PDB file of C-alpha atoms in Angstrom:
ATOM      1  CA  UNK A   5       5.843 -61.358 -34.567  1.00  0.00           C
ATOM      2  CA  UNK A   6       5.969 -62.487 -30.963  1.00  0.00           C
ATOM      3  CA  UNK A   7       3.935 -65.490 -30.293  1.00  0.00           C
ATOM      4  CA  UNK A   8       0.884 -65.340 -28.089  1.00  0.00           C
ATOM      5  CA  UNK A   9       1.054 -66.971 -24.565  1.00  0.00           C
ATOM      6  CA  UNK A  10      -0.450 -70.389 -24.454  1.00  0.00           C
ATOM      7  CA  UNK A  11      -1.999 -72.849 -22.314  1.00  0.00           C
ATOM      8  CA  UNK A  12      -1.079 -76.539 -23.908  1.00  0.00           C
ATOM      9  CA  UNK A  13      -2.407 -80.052 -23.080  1.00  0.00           C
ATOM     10  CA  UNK A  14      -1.031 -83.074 -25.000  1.00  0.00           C
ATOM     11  CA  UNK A  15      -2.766 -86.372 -24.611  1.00  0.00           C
ATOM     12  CA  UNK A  16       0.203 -88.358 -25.234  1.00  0.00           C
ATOM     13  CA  UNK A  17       4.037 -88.015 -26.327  1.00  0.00           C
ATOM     14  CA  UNK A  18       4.931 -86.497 -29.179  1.00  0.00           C
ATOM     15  CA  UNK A  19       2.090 -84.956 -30.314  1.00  0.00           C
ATOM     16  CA  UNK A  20       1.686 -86.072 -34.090  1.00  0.00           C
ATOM     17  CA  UNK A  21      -1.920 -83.480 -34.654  1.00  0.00           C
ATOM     18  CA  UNK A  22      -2.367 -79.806 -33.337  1.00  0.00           C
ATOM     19  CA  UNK A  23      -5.912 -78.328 -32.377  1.00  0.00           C
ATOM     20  CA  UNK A  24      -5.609 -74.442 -32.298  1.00  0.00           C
ATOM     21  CA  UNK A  25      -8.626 -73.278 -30.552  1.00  0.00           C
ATOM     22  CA  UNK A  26      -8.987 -69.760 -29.766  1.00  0.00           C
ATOM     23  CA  UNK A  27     -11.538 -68.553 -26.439  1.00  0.00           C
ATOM     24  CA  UNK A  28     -14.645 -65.951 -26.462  1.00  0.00           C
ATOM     25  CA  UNK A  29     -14.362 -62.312 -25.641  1.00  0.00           C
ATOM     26  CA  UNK A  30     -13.151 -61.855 -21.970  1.00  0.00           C
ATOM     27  CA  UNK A  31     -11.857 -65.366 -21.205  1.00  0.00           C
ATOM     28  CA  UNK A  32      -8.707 -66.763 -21.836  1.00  0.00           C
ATOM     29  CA  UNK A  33      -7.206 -69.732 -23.056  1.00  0.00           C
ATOM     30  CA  UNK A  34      -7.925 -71.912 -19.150  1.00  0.00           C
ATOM     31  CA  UNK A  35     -12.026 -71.442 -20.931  1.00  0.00           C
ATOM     32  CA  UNK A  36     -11.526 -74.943 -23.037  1.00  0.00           C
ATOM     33  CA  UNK A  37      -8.867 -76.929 -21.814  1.00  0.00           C
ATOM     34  CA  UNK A  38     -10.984 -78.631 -19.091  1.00  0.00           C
ATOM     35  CA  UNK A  39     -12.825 -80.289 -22.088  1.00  0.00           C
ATOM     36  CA  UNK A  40      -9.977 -82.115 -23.430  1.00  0.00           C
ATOM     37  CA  UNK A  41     -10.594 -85.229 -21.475  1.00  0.00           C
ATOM     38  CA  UNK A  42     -14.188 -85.402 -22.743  1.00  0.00           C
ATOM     39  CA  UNK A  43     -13.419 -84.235 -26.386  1.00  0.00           C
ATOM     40  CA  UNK A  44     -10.304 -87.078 -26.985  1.00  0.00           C
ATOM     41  CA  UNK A  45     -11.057 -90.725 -27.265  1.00  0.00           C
ATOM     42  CA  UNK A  46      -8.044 -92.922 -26.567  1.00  0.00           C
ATOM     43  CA  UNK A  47      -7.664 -94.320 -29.679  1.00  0.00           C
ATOM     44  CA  UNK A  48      -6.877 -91.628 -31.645  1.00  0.00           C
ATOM     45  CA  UNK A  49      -3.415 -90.693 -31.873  1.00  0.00           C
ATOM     46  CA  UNK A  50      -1.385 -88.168 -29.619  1.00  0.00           C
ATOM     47  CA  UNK A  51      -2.481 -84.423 -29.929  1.00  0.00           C
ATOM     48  CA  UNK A  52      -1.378 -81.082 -28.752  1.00  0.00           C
ATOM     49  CA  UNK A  53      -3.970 -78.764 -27.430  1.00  0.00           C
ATOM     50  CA  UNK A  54      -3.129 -75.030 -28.177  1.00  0.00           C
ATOM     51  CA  UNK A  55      -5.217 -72.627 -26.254  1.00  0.00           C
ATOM     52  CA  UNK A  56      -3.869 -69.051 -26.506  1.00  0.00           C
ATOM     53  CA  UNK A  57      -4.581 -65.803 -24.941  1.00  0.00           C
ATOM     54  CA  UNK A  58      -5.812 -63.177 -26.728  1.00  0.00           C
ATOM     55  CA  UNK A  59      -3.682 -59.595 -26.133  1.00  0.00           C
ATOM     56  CA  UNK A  60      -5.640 -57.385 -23.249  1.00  0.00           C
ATOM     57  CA  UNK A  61      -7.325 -54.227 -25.308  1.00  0.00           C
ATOM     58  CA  UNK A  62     -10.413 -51.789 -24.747  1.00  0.00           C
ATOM     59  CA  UNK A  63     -13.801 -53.244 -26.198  1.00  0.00           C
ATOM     60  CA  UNK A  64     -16.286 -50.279 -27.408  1.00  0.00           C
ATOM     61  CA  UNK A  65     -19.587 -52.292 -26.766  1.00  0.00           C
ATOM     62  CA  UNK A  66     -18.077 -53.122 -22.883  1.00  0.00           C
ATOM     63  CA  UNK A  67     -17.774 -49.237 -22.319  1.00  0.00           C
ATOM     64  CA  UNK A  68     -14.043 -49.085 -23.809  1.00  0.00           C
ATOM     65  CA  UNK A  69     -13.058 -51.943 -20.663  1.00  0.00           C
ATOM     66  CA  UNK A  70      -9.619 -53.542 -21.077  1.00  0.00           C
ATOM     67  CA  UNK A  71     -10.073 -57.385 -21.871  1.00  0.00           C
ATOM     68  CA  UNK A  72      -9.008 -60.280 -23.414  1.00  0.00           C
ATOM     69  CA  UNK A  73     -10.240 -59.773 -27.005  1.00  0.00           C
ATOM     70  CA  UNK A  74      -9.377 -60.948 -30.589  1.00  0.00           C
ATOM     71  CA  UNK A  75     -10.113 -57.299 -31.845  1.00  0.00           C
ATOM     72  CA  UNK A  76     -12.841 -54.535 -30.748  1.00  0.00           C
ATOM     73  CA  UNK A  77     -16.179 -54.671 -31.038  1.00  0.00           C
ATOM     74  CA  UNK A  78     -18.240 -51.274 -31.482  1.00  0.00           C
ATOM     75  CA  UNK A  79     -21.820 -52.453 -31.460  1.00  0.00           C
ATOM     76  CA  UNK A  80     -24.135 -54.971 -30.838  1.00  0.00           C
ATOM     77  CA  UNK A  81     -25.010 -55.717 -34.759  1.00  0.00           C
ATOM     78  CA  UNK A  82     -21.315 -57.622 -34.579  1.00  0.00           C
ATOM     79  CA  UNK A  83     -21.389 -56.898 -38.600  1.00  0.00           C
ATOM     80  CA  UNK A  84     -21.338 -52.772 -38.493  1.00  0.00           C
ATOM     81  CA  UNK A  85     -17.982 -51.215 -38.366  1.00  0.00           C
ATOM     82  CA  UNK A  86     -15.833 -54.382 -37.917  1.00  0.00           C
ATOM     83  CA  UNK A  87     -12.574 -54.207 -36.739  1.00  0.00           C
ATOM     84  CA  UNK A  88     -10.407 -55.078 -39.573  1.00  0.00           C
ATOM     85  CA  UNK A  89      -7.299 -53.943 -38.449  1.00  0.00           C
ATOM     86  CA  UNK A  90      -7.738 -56.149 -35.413  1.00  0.00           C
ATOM     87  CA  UNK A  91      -9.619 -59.296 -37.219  1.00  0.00           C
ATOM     88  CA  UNK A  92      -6.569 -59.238 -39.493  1.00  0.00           C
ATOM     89  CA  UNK A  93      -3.925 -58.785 -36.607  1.00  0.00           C
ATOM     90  CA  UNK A  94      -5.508 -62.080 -34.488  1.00  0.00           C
ATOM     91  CA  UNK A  95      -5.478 -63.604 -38.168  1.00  0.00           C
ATOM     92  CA  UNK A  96      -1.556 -62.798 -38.147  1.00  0.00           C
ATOM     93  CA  UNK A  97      -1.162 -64.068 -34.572  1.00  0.00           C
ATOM     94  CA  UNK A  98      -2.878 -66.966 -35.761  1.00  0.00           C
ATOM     95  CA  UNK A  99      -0.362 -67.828 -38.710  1.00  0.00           C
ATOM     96  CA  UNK A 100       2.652 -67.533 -36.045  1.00  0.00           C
ATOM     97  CA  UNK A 101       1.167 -69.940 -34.026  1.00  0.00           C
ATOM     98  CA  UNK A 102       0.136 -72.612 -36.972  1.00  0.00           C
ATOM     99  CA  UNK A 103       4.082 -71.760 -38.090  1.00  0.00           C
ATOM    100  CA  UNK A 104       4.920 -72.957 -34.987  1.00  0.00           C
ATOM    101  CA  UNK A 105       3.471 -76.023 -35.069  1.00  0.00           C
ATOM    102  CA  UNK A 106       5.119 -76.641 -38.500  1.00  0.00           C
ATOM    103  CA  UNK A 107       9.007 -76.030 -36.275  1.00  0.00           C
ATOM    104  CA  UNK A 108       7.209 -78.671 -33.590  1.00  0.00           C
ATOM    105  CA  UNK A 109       7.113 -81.358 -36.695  1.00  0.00           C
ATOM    106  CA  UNK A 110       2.873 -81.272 -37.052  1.00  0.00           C
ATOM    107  CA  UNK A 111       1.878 -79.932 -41.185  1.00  0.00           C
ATOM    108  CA  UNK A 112      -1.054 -78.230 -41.987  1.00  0.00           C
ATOM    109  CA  UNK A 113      -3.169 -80.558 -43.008  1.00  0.00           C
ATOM    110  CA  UNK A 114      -3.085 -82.282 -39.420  1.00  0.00           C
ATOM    111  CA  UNK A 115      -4.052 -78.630 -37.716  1.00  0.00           C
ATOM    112  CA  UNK A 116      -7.351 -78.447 -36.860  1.00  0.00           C
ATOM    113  CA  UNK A 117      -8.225 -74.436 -36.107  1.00  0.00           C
ATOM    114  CA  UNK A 118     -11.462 -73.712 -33.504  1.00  0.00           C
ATOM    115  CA  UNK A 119     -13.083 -71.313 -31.516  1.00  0.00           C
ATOM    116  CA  UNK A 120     -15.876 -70.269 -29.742  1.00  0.00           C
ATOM    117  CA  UNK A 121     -17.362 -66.677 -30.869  1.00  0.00           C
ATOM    118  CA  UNK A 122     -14.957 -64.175 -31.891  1.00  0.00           C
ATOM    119  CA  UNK A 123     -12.557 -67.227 -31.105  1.00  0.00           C
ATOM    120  CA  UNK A 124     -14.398 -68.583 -33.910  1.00  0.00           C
ATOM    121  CA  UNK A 125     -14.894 -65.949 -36.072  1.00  0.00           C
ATOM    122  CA  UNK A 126     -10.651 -65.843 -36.442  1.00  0.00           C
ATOM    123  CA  UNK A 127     -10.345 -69.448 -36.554  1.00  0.00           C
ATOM    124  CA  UNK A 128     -12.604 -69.056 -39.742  1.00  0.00           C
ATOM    125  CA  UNK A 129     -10.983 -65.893 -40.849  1.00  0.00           C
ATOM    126  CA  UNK A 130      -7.366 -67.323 -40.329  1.00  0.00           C
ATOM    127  CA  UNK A 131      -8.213 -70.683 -41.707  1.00  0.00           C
ATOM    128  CA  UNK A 132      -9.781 -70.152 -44.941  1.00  0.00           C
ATOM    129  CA  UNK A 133      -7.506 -67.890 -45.835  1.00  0.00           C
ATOM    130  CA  UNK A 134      -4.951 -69.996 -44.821  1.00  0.00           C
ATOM    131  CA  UNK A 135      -2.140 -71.031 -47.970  1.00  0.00           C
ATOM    132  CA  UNK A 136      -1.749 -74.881 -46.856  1.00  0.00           C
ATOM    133  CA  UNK A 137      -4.456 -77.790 -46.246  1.00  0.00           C
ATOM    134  CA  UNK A 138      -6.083 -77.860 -42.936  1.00  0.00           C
ATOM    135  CA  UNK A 139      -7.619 -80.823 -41.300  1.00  0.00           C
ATOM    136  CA  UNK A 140     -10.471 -78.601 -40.071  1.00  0.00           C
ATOM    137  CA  UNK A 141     -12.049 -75.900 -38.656  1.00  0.00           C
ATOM    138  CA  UNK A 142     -14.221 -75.992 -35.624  1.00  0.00           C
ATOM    139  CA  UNK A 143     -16.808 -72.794 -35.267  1.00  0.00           C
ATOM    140  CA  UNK A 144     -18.444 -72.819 -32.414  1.00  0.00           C
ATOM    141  CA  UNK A 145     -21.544 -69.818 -31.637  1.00  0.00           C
ATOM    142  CA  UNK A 146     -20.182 -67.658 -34.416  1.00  0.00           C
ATOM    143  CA  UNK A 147     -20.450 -65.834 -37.518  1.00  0.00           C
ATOM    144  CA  UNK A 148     -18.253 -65.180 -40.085  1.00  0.00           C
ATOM    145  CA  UNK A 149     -15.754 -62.016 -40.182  1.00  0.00           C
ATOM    146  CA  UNK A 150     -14.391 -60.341 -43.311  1.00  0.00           C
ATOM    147  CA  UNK A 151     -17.094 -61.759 -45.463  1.00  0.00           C
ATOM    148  CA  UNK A 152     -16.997 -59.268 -47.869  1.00  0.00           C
ATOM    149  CA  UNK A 153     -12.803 -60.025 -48.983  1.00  0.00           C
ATOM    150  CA  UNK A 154     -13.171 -63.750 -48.677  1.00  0.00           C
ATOM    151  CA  UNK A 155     -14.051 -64.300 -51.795  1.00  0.00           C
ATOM    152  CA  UNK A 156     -10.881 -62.655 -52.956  1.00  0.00           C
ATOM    153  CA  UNK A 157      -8.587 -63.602 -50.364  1.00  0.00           C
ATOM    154  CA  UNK A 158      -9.269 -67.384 -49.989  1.00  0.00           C
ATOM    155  CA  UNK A 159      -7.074 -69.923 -50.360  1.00  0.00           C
ATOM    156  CA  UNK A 160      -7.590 -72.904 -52.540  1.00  0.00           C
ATOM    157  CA  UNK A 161      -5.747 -75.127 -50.638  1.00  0.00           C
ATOM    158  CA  UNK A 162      -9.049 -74.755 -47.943  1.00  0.00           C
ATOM    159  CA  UNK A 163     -11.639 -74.325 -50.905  1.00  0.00           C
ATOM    160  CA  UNK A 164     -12.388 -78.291 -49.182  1.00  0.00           C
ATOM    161  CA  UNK A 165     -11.464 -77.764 -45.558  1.00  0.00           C
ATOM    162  CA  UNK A 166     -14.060 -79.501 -43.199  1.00  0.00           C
ATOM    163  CA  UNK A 167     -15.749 -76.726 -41.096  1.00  0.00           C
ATOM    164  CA  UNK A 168     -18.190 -78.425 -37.906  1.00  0.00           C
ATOM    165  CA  UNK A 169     -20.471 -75.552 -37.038  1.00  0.00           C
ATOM    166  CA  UNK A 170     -22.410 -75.382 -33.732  1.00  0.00           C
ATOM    167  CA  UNK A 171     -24.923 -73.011 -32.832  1.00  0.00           C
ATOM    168  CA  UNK A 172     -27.228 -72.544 -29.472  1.00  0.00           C
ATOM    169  CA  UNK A 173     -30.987 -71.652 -30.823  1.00  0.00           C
ATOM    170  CA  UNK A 174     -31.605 -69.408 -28.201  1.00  0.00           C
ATOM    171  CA  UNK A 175     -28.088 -67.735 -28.436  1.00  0.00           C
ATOM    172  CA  UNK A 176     -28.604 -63.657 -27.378  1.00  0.00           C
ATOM    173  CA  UNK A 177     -25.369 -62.949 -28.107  1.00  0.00           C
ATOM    174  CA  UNK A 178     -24.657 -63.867 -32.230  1.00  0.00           C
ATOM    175  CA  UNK A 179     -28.104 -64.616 -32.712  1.00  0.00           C
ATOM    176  CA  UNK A 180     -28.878 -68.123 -34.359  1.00  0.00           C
ATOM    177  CA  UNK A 181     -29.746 -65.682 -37.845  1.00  0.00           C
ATOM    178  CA  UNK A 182     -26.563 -64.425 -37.483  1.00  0.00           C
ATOM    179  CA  UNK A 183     -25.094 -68.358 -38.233  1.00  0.00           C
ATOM    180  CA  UNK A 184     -27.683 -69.385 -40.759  1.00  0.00           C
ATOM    181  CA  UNK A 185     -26.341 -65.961 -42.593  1.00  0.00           C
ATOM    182  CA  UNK A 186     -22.833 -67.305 -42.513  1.00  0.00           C
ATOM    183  CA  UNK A 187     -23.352 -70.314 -43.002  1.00  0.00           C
ATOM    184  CA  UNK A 188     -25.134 -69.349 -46.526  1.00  0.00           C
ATOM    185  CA  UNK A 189     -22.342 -67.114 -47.315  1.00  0.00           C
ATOM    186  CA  UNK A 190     -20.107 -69.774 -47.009  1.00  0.00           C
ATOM    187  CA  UNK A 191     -22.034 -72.398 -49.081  1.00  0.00           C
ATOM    188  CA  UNK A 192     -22.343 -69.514 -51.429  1.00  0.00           C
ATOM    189  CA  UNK A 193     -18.718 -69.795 -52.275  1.00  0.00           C
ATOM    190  CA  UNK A 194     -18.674 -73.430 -52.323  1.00  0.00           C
ATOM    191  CA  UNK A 195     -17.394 -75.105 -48.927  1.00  0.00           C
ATOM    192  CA  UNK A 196     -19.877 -77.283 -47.170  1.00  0.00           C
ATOM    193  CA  UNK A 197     -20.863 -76.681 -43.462  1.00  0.00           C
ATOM    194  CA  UNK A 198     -21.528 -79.410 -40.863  1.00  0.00           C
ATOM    195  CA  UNK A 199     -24.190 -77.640 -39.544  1.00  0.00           C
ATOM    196  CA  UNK A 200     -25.651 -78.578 -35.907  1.00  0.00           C
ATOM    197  CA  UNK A 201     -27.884 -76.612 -33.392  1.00  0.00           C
ATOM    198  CA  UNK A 202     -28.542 -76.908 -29.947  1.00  0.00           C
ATOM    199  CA  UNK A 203     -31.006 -75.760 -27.127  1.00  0.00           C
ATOM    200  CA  UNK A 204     -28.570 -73.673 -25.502  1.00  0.00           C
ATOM    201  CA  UNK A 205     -28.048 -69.887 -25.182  1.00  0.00           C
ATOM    202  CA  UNK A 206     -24.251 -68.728 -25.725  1.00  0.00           C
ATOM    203  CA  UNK A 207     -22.418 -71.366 -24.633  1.00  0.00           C
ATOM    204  CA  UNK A 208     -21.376 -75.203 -25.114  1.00  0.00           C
ATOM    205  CA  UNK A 209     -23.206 -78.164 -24.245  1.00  0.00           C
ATOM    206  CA  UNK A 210     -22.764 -82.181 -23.591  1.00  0.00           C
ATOM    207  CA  UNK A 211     -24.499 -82.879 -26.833  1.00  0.00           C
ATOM    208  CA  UNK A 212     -22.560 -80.322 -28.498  1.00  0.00           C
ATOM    209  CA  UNK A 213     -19.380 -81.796 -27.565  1.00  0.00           C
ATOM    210  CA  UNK A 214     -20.241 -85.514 -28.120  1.00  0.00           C
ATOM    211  CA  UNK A 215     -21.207 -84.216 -31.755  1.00  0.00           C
ATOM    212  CA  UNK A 216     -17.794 -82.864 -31.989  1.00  0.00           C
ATOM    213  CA  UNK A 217     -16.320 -85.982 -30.779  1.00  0.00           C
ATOM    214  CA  UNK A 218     -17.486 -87.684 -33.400  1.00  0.00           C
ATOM    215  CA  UNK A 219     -16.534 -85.225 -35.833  1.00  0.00           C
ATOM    216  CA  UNK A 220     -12.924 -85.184 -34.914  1.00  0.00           C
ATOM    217  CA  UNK A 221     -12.803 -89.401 -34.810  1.00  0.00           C
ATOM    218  CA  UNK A 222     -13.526 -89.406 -38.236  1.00  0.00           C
ATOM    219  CA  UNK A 223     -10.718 -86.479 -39.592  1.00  0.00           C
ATOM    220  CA  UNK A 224      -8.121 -88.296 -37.008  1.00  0.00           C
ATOM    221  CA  UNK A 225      -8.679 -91.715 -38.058  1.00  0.00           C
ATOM    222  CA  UNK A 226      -9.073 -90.778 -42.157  1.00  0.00           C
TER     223      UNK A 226
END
């Protein structure tokens, strides 16, 4: 499949880690690269910053408007009717991407996958479903997609994959229920969840990203 356009920041020459981190509905991939510089602490060693843009398609809940999406939406309960055929088409676009980062010289298990809301909901759809080792996944004000075939379609190679989870407790959008719901899921099946919440509605915060930080020194310098 064709790959996805891409905005890219690398913090030093040859890149020898990826971060794959997909944007919310209606943004593109300009949303997070202005956090780089506060995310990467300059010891750790080069990375490459993948932020794609999702493919331009109508979204039900928006009144069928065209926009940058991951796949449709139909209602607010994000959990009725999902999209499959999209969730598992962004899942595909996904795989290109990590495949191309295998042709740049970086393996799987130095890809980190993130995203924020349905960004996040493929980077956890893609990722632990994903056949190699990843160094992470990064889910930021999300919930989890595809819940009902993950325990069938999971890949072993993940069943340990750290996943940093960050959630706004007065989020409107995927409720803060929403999270705890996934996150149980998850645990359910046997991965663990590093689990933080903020005062924040749906959106990012300092604290948030410091936390993150922190969580990326330690899979970079392991």
């Amino acid at each position: 499949m064709s790959l996805l356009p891409c905005v890219e920041r690398e913090t030093g020459a040859n890149p020898s880690h990826s971060v794959i981190w997909l944007h919310g509905l209606g943004a593109d991939g300009n949303d997070f690269a202005p956090i780089v510089p506060e995310l990467v602490a300059r010891d750790w060693p080069a990375l490459r910053f993948v932020f794609p843009h999702a493919p331009v398609q109508p979204v039900t809940v928006n009144g069928g408007m065209p926009m940058r999406a991951w796949y449709d939406i139909v209602g607010f309960d994000l959990m009725s009717r999902q999209d499959e055929a999209g969730m598992r088409a962004s899942i595909a676009a996904v795989e290109a991407l990590i495949a191309r980062e295998h042709e740049r010289g970086v393996p799987s298990e130095r890809i980190v996958l993130a995203g924020f809301s349905q960004g996040g909901a493929i980077a956890l759809a893609a990722g632990l479903r994903h056949a190699q080792k990843l160094a992470g996944i990064v889910a930021l004000s999300t919930y989890l997609p595809l819940g009902h075939a993950l325990a069938a379609e999971r890949s072993a190679a993940n069943a340990g994959v750290p996943i940093f989870w960050g959630h706004g407790t007065m989020d409107p959008v995927v409720i803060l229920q929403r999270g705890l719901d996934s996150r149980a899921a998850l645990e359910a099946l046997g991965y663990a969840v590093d689990w933080h919440t903020y005062p924040m509605p749906h959106s990012v915060c300092a604290e948030e990203i410091a936390d993150l930080r922190d969580w990326f020194g330690a899979r970079l310098r392991s």
